[in-house]
Amino acid sequence: WSAGAPGSGATLEVPGMTCAIPGDVTVVKNLSGGPVNRAYAGDTCGNVWRFDFSGANLSTTTVTKIAAVGSFSSVSNMRKFLHAPDVVSQSGFDAVLIGSGDREHPFDSVVVNRMYMFKDKGTDTGPVTGTGGSNPTLSESLLTDVTSNCVQDASGCPPGVTPTDFAAQLAASSGWFLTLSAGEKVVGNVVSLAGTTFFNTNQPSATAGGGTCGSNLGIARQYQVSTLNASATTDLNAVGGLTGADRSLIHAGGGYLPSPVHVVVMIDGKPVEAVMLGPKVVQPPGATLSARLRRYWYREIDQ
């Protein structure tokens, strides 16, 4: 079975599927322990696609564009998704998390890249928007801008809006986006655990070191943000309290950090969940053996 653009000769020809999908495909399994029923992938035009499988008969598979946040009409909006999204089950929707960035052009500072969380409220017959409409494709206009971290910092809220108001607006929207700094790009997959989402970025900078005898590898940042609202979940700067400054740390040496990896290890005879984040291992608050382990690492279907 295959999917592709009209005229491609694929088993299922999908209008608009004309851009490359270089990243891995994220496969989602039924919570009940049944067969695989969905998959997600991003492409180099800033689109996110969902594949719905209705059983062993692949001819009934459907493909839906659930989000479109890129455009060739403006250079600043030419966003690319080069890596697999993460999918986290929430009450009433699945959170689809993916970040944009073009590794082929590491020094580009014109494209405005972002980290996204899309709320997929669909069923096997196709998703709907967060406002209850019938258009299955989400755009940025349906998302909440969380760049200023109004959830934890009232000074970052729009005029006349309180953190409480902002939280209600975010809950009613179809997801969020976090705008990165000029030239900053997401450089790997996204991993979420216990309500915290991990991802890494790189940003070109003339002052990132190097000199005449060394290499300037840019600024490497490691992010840890709330899956639901992109606020800080850990006091990363160790100064007390949680603010926007706690959403990321700069990794000394720069470069492209590897993608975060979810791991389960045995400590004192007990399984512990954590995330391998570049050169360190992190256990976010509340990380325990949970539905994520059963959902994404369940292997009975391979028997």
Short mmCIF file of C-alpha atoms in Angstrom, two decimals:
data_model
loop_
_atom_site.label_atom_id
_atom_site.label_comp_id
_atom_site.label_asym_id
_atom_site.label_seq_id
_atom_site.Cartn_x
_atom_site.Cartn_y
_atom_site.Cartn_z
CA TRP A 1 0.00 0.00 0.00
CA SER A 2 1.19 3.54 -0.72
CA ALA A 3 -0.05 7.11 -0.73
CA GLY A 4 1.08 9.94 -2.99
CA ALA A 5 0.12 12.86 -5.18
CA PRO A 6 -2.46 12.54 -7.98
CA GLY A 7 -0.80 10.92 -10.99
CA SER A 8 1.92 9.30 -8.87
CA GLY A 9 0.53 5.81 -9.33
CA ALA A 10 0.21 5.31 -5.55
CA THR A 11 -2.46 3.01 -4.17
CA LEU A 12 -4.19 6.07 -2.73
CA GLU A 13 -3.71 9.35 -4.56
CA VAL A 14 -4.12 12.26 -2.17
CA PRO A 15 -4.73 15.84 -3.37
CA GLY A 16 -2.06 18.17 -2.02
CA MET A 17 0.42 15.46 -1.07
CA THR A 18 3.08 16.88 -3.38
CA CYS A 19 5.97 17.49 -0.95
CA ALA A 20 8.62 15.16 0.41
CA ILE A 21 8.13 13.33 3.71
CA PRO A 22 11.74 12.87 4.91
CA GLY A 23 10.98 12.06 8.55
CA ASP A 24 9.85 8.83 10.16
CA VAL A 25 6.15 8.06 10.39
CA THR A 26 4.70 7.98 13.92
CA VAL A 27 2.46 4.93 14.37
CA VAL A 28 -0.28 4.96 17.01
CA LYS A 29 -1.81 1.80 18.44
CA ASN A 30 -5.26 1.33 19.94
CA LEU A 31 -5.28 1.81 23.71
CA SER A 32 -7.41 -1.33 23.96
CA GLY A 33 -4.57 -3.46 22.66
CA GLY A 34 -6.06 -3.88 19.20
CA PRO A 35 -4.26 -3.38 15.89
CA VAL A 36 -2.48 -0.25 14.77
CA ASN A 37 -5.13 2.25 13.72
CA ARG A 38 -3.38 5.54 12.88
CA ALA A 39 -0.14 7.12 11.75
CA TYR A 40 1.14 10.69 11.45
CA ALA A 41 3.80 12.37 9.31
CA GLY A 42 5.00 15.87 8.45
CA ASP A 43 6.29 17.10 5.08
CA THR A 44 8.60 19.76 3.67
CA CYS A 45 5.71 22.13 2.95
CA GLY A 46 4.70 22.52 6.60
CA ASN A 47 1.82 20.03 6.40
CA VAL A 48 0.92 17.29 8.87
CA TRP A 49 -0.87 14.19 7.57
CA ARG A 50 -2.89 11.56 9.39
CA PHE A 51 -3.37 8.02 8.07
CA ASP A 52 -6.42 6.10 9.30
CA PHE A 53 -6.40 2.30 9.01
CA SER A 54 -9.69 0.45 9.46
CA GLY A 55 -8.28 -3.05 9.79
CA ALA A 56 -6.51 -5.56 7.61
CA ASN A 57 -8.11 -4.19 4.44
CA LEU A 58 -5.61 -1.50 3.42
CA SER A 59 -7.81 -0.40 0.53
CA THR A 60 -10.05 1.39 3.03
CA THR A 61 -7.21 3.50 4.44
CA THR A 62 -7.84 7.25 4.39
CA VAL A 63 -5.36 10.16 4.53
CA THR A 64 -6.24 13.58 5.95
CA LYS A 65 -4.22 16.79 6.08
CA ILE A 66 -4.76 17.81 9.70
CA ALA A 67 -2.54 20.90 9.68
CA ALA A 68 -0.97 23.33 7.19
CA VAL A 69 1.38 26.01 8.55
CA GLY A 70 3.77 26.57 5.64
CA SER A 71 3.53 28.73 2.54
CA PHE A 72 5.67 29.35 -0.54
CA SER A 73 4.15 32.80 -1.00
CA SER A 74 6.38 34.23 1.73
CA VAL A 75 9.98 33.24 2.43
CA SER A 76 9.48 33.66 6.19
CA ASN A 77 6.68 31.06 6.09
CA MET A 78 8.53 28.37 4.12
CA ARG A 79 8.55 25.97 7.07
CA LYS A 80 9.63 22.35 6.76
CA PHE A 81 8.92 19.37 8.98
CA LEU A 82 11.88 17.02 8.61
CA HIS A 83 11.29 14.78 11.64
CA ALA A 84 8.56 12.58 13.06
CA PRO A 85 5.90 14.13 15.31
CA ASP A 86 5.08 12.90 18.79
CA VAL A 87 1.47 11.97 19.59
CA VAL A 88 0.15 12.11 23.15
CA SER A 89 -3.36 11.09 24.17
CA GLN A 90 -5.29 13.76 26.08
CA SER A 91 -8.87 14.10 27.25
CA GLY A 92 -10.96 14.73 24.13
CA PHE A 93 -8.08 14.92 21.64
CA ASP A 94 -4.65 13.68 20.68
CA ALA A 95 -1.83 16.22 20.94
CA VAL A 96 0.34 16.10 17.82
CA LEU A 97 3.69 17.82 18.53
CA ILE A 98 6.20 18.72 15.83
CA GLY A 99 8.80 21.44 15.23
CA SER A 100 9.92 23.08 11.98
CA GLY A 101 13.47 23.60 10.79
CA ASP A 102 15.55 23.09 7.65
CA ARG A 103 18.80 21.21 8.30
CA GLU A 104 19.78 21.69 4.65
CA HIS A 105 20.11 25.44 5.28
CA PRO A 106 21.61 25.69 8.79
CA PHE A 107 22.57 29.37 8.42
CA ASP A 108 19.19 30.58 7.18
CA SER A 109 17.70 33.25 9.45
CA VAL A 110 14.75 34.35 7.30
CA VAL A 111 12.29 31.49 7.82
CA VAL A 112 10.38 31.86 11.09
CA ASN A 113 10.40 28.41 12.67
CA ARG A 114 8.08 27.27 15.40
CA MET A 115 7.25 24.41 17.73
CA TYR A 116 3.63 23.29 17.34
CA MET A 117 0.99 21.35 19.23
CA PHE A 118 -2.05 20.47 17.14
CA LYS A 119 -5.20 19.09 18.76
CA ASP A 120 -6.44 16.22 16.65
CA LYS A 121 -10.07 15.73 17.69
CA GLY A 122 -10.91 13.47 14.79
CA THR A 123 -12.21 9.96 14.44
CA ASP A 124 -11.48 7.38 11.76
CA THR A 125 -13.84 9.28 9.46
CA GLY A 126 -11.78 12.47 9.61
CA PRO A 127 -10.97 15.15 12.18
CA VAL A 128 -12.75 18.44 12.86
CA THR A 129 -11.34 21.80 13.87
CA GLY A 130 -11.24 22.96 17.47
CA THR A 131 -14.11 25.34 16.69
CA GLY A 132 -16.39 22.51 15.63
CA GLY A 133 -16.23 23.16 11.88
CA SER A 134 -16.00 20.57 9.16
CA ASN A 135 -12.64 21.65 7.68
CA PRO A 136 -10.14 19.02 8.86
CA THR A 137 -7.04 21.17 8.24
CA LEU A 138 -5.82 23.37 11.08
CA SER A 139 -4.09 26.68 10.35
CA GLU A 140 -2.13 29.00 12.61
CA SER A 141 -5.18 31.24 12.99
CA LEU A 142 -6.81 28.46 15.03
CA LEU A 143 -3.81 28.11 17.35
CA THR A 144 -2.75 30.15 20.40
CA ASP A 145 0.58 31.97 20.38
CA VAL A 146 2.37 30.91 23.59
CA THR A 147 5.73 32.51 22.79
CA SER A 148 5.50 35.07 25.60
CA ASN A 149 4.51 32.44 28.21
CA CYS A 150 1.49 34.36 29.49
CA VAL A 151 0.49 31.25 31.44
CA GLN A 152 3.29 31.83 33.98
CA ASP A 153 4.25 35.46 33.39
CA ALA A 154 1.49 38.10 33.52
CA SER A 155 3.84 40.67 31.94
CA GLY A 156 3.83 38.57 28.79
CA CYS A 157 0.04 38.64 28.43
CA PRO A 158 -1.75 40.77 25.83
CA PRO A 159 -3.31 44.01 27.15
CA GLY A 160 -6.37 43.31 29.30
CA VAL A 161 -5.71 39.55 29.40
CA THR A 162 -4.86 37.73 32.61
CA PRO A 163 -3.09 34.36 32.84
CA THR A 164 -6.45 32.83 33.76
CA ASP A 165 -8.09 34.35 30.67
CA PHE A 166 -5.20 33.16 28.53
CA ALA A 167 -5.43 29.62 29.88
CA ALA A 168 -9.14 29.52 28.99
CA GLN A 169 -8.38 30.83 25.49
CA LEU A 170 -5.71 28.17 25.05
CA ALA A 171 -8.04 25.40 26.20
CA ALA A 172 -10.66 26.49 23.66
CA SER A 173 -8.22 26.76 20.74
CA SER A 174 -6.97 24.02 18.41
CA GLY A 175 -3.46 23.97 19.87
CA TRP A 176 -0.48 26.29 20.28
CA PHE A 177 2.73 27.46 18.64
CA LEU A 178 5.99 28.68 20.16
CA THR A 179 7.97 30.98 17.86
CA LEU A 180 11.73 30.38 17.97
CA SER A 181 14.46 33.03 17.79
CA ALA A 182 15.78 34.34 14.46
CA GLY A 183 17.47 31.47 12.61
CA GLU A 184 16.63 28.93 15.32
CA LYS A 185 15.48 25.53 14.04
CA VAL A 186 14.15 22.32 15.59
CA VAL A 187 16.79 19.72 14.70
CA GLY A 188 15.24 16.39 15.70
CA ASN A 189 12.25 14.43 16.88
CA VAL A 190 10.00 15.43 19.76
CA VAL A 191 9.43 13.27 22.84
CA SER A 192 6.81 13.80 25.55
CA LEU A 193 6.72 12.19 28.99
CA ALA A 194 4.58 12.91 32.07
CA GLY A 195 3.22 16.15 30.60
CA THR A 196 6.63 17.51 29.53
CA THR A 197 7.68 17.80 25.90
CA PHE A 198 11.38 17.66 24.99
CA PHE A 199 13.02 18.96 21.81
CA ASN A 200 16.34 20.42 20.69
CA THR A 201 17.20 23.39 18.47
CA ASN A 202 20.18 25.04 16.82
CA GLN A 203 20.64 28.73 16.03
CA PRO A 204 23.44 30.23 13.92
CA SER A 205 25.30 32.97 15.73
CA ALA A 206 28.40 35.02 14.95
CA THR A 207 29.22 35.13 18.67
CA ALA A 208 28.79 31.43 19.46
CA GLY A 209 32.52 30.83 19.77
CA GLY A 210 35.07 29.36 17.44
CA GLY A 211 37.61 32.06 16.72
CA THR A 212 40.63 31.42 14.51
CA CYS A 213 41.38 27.99 15.99
CA GLY A 214 37.94 26.54 16.64
CA SER A 215 34.58 25.81 15.07
CA ASN A 216 31.47 27.92 15.51
CA LEU A 217 28.69 25.35 15.76
CA GLY A 218 25.95 27.81 16.63
CA ILE A 219 23.78 27.87 19.75
CA ALA A 220 22.32 24.54 20.84
CA ARG A 221 19.26 24.68 23.10
CA GLN A 222 17.46 21.92 24.97
CA TYR A 223 13.77 22.61 25.61
CA GLN A 224 11.48 21.19 28.28
CA VAL A 225 7.94 22.59 28.08
CA SER A 226 4.44 21.63 29.10
CA THR A 227 2.72 19.49 26.49
CA LEU A 228 -0.57 21.33 26.99
CA ASN A 229 0.57 24.98 27.07
CA ALA A 230 4.36 25.20 26.45
CA SER A 231 5.02 26.69 29.89
CA ALA A 232 8.07 25.71 31.94
CA THR A 233 7.79 22.49 33.96
CA THR A 234 11.23 22.46 35.63
CA ASP A 235 13.38 25.17 37.24
CA LEU A 236 16.14 24.77 34.66
CA ASN A 237 18.00 27.96 35.58
CA ALA A 238 17.90 27.06 39.30
CA VAL A 239 16.94 30.55 40.48
CA GLY A 240 13.60 29.59 41.97
CA GLY A 241 10.12 29.69 40.44
CA LEU A 242 9.04 28.89 36.89
CA THR A 243 9.24 31.50 34.13
CA GLY A 244 9.79 31.59 30.39
CA ALA A 245 13.54 31.46 31.04
CA ASP A 246 13.06 27.92 32.39
CA ARG A 247 11.77 26.54 29.11
CA SER A 248 15.25 25.92 27.68
CA LEU A 249 18.95 25.67 28.47
CA ILE A 250 21.93 26.39 26.23
CA HIS A 251 24.20 23.41 25.72
CA ALA A 252 27.88 24.30 25.86
CA GLY A 253 29.71 23.61 22.62
CA GLY A 254 26.75 24.16 20.31
CA GLY A 255 26.03 21.88 17.38
CA TYR A 256 23.11 19.65 16.47
CA LEU A 257 22.07 17.67 19.53
CA PRO A 258 20.59 14.20 18.92
CA SER A 259 16.86 13.67 19.19
CA PRO A 260 15.47 13.00 22.69
CA VAL A 261 14.87 9.31 23.40
CA HIS A 262 12.32 7.82 25.81
CA VAL A 263 13.87 5.05 27.92
CA VAL A 264 12.83 2.64 30.67
CA VAL A 265 15.58 1.48 33.02
CA MET A 266 15.64 -0.71 36.15
CA ILE A 267 16.80 1.00 39.35
CA ASP A 268 16.79 -1.04 42.58
CA GLY A 269 14.61 -3.59 40.88
CA LYS A 270 11.97 -1.06 39.82
CA PRO A 271 11.32 0.28 36.30
CA VAL A 272 11.88 4.02 35.89
CA GLU A 273 10.97 6.17 32.89
CA ALA A 274 13.24 8.97 31.70
CA VAL A 275 14.34 10.86 28.60
CA MET A 276 17.86 10.79 27.18
CA LEU A 277 18.38 14.42 26.18
CA GLY A 278 21.69 14.85 24.40
CA PRO A 279 24.50 14.24 26.91
CA LYS A 280 22.21 13.80 29.93
CA VAL A 281 19.27 11.80 31.24
CA VAL A 282 16.23 13.69 32.55
CA GLN A 283 13.26 12.49 34.58
CA PRO A 284 10.49 15.12 34.44
CA PRO A 285 8.17 15.69 37.41
CA GLY A 286 5.56 12.95 37.71
CA ALA A 287 7.30 10.47 35.42
CA THR A 288 6.07 6.97 36.27
CA LEU A 289 5.23 3.88 34.29
CA SER A 290 2.04 5.00 32.58
CA ALA A 291 -0.17 4.64 29.52
CA ARG A 292 2.63 5.90 27.32
CA LEU A 293 4.67 2.77 28.00
CA ARG A 294 1.74 0.48 27.27
CA ARG A 295 0.65 2.41 24.22
CA TYR A 296 3.89 3.02 22.39
CA TRP A 297 6.02 0.08 23.46
CA TYR A 298 3.48 -2.72 23.55
CA ARG A 299 4.78 -5.61 21.41
CA GLU A 300 2.04 -8.24 21.38
CA ILE A 301 1.26 -7.50 17.70
CA ASP A 302 4.73 -8.77 16.78
CA GLN A 303 4.03 -12.25 18.17
#
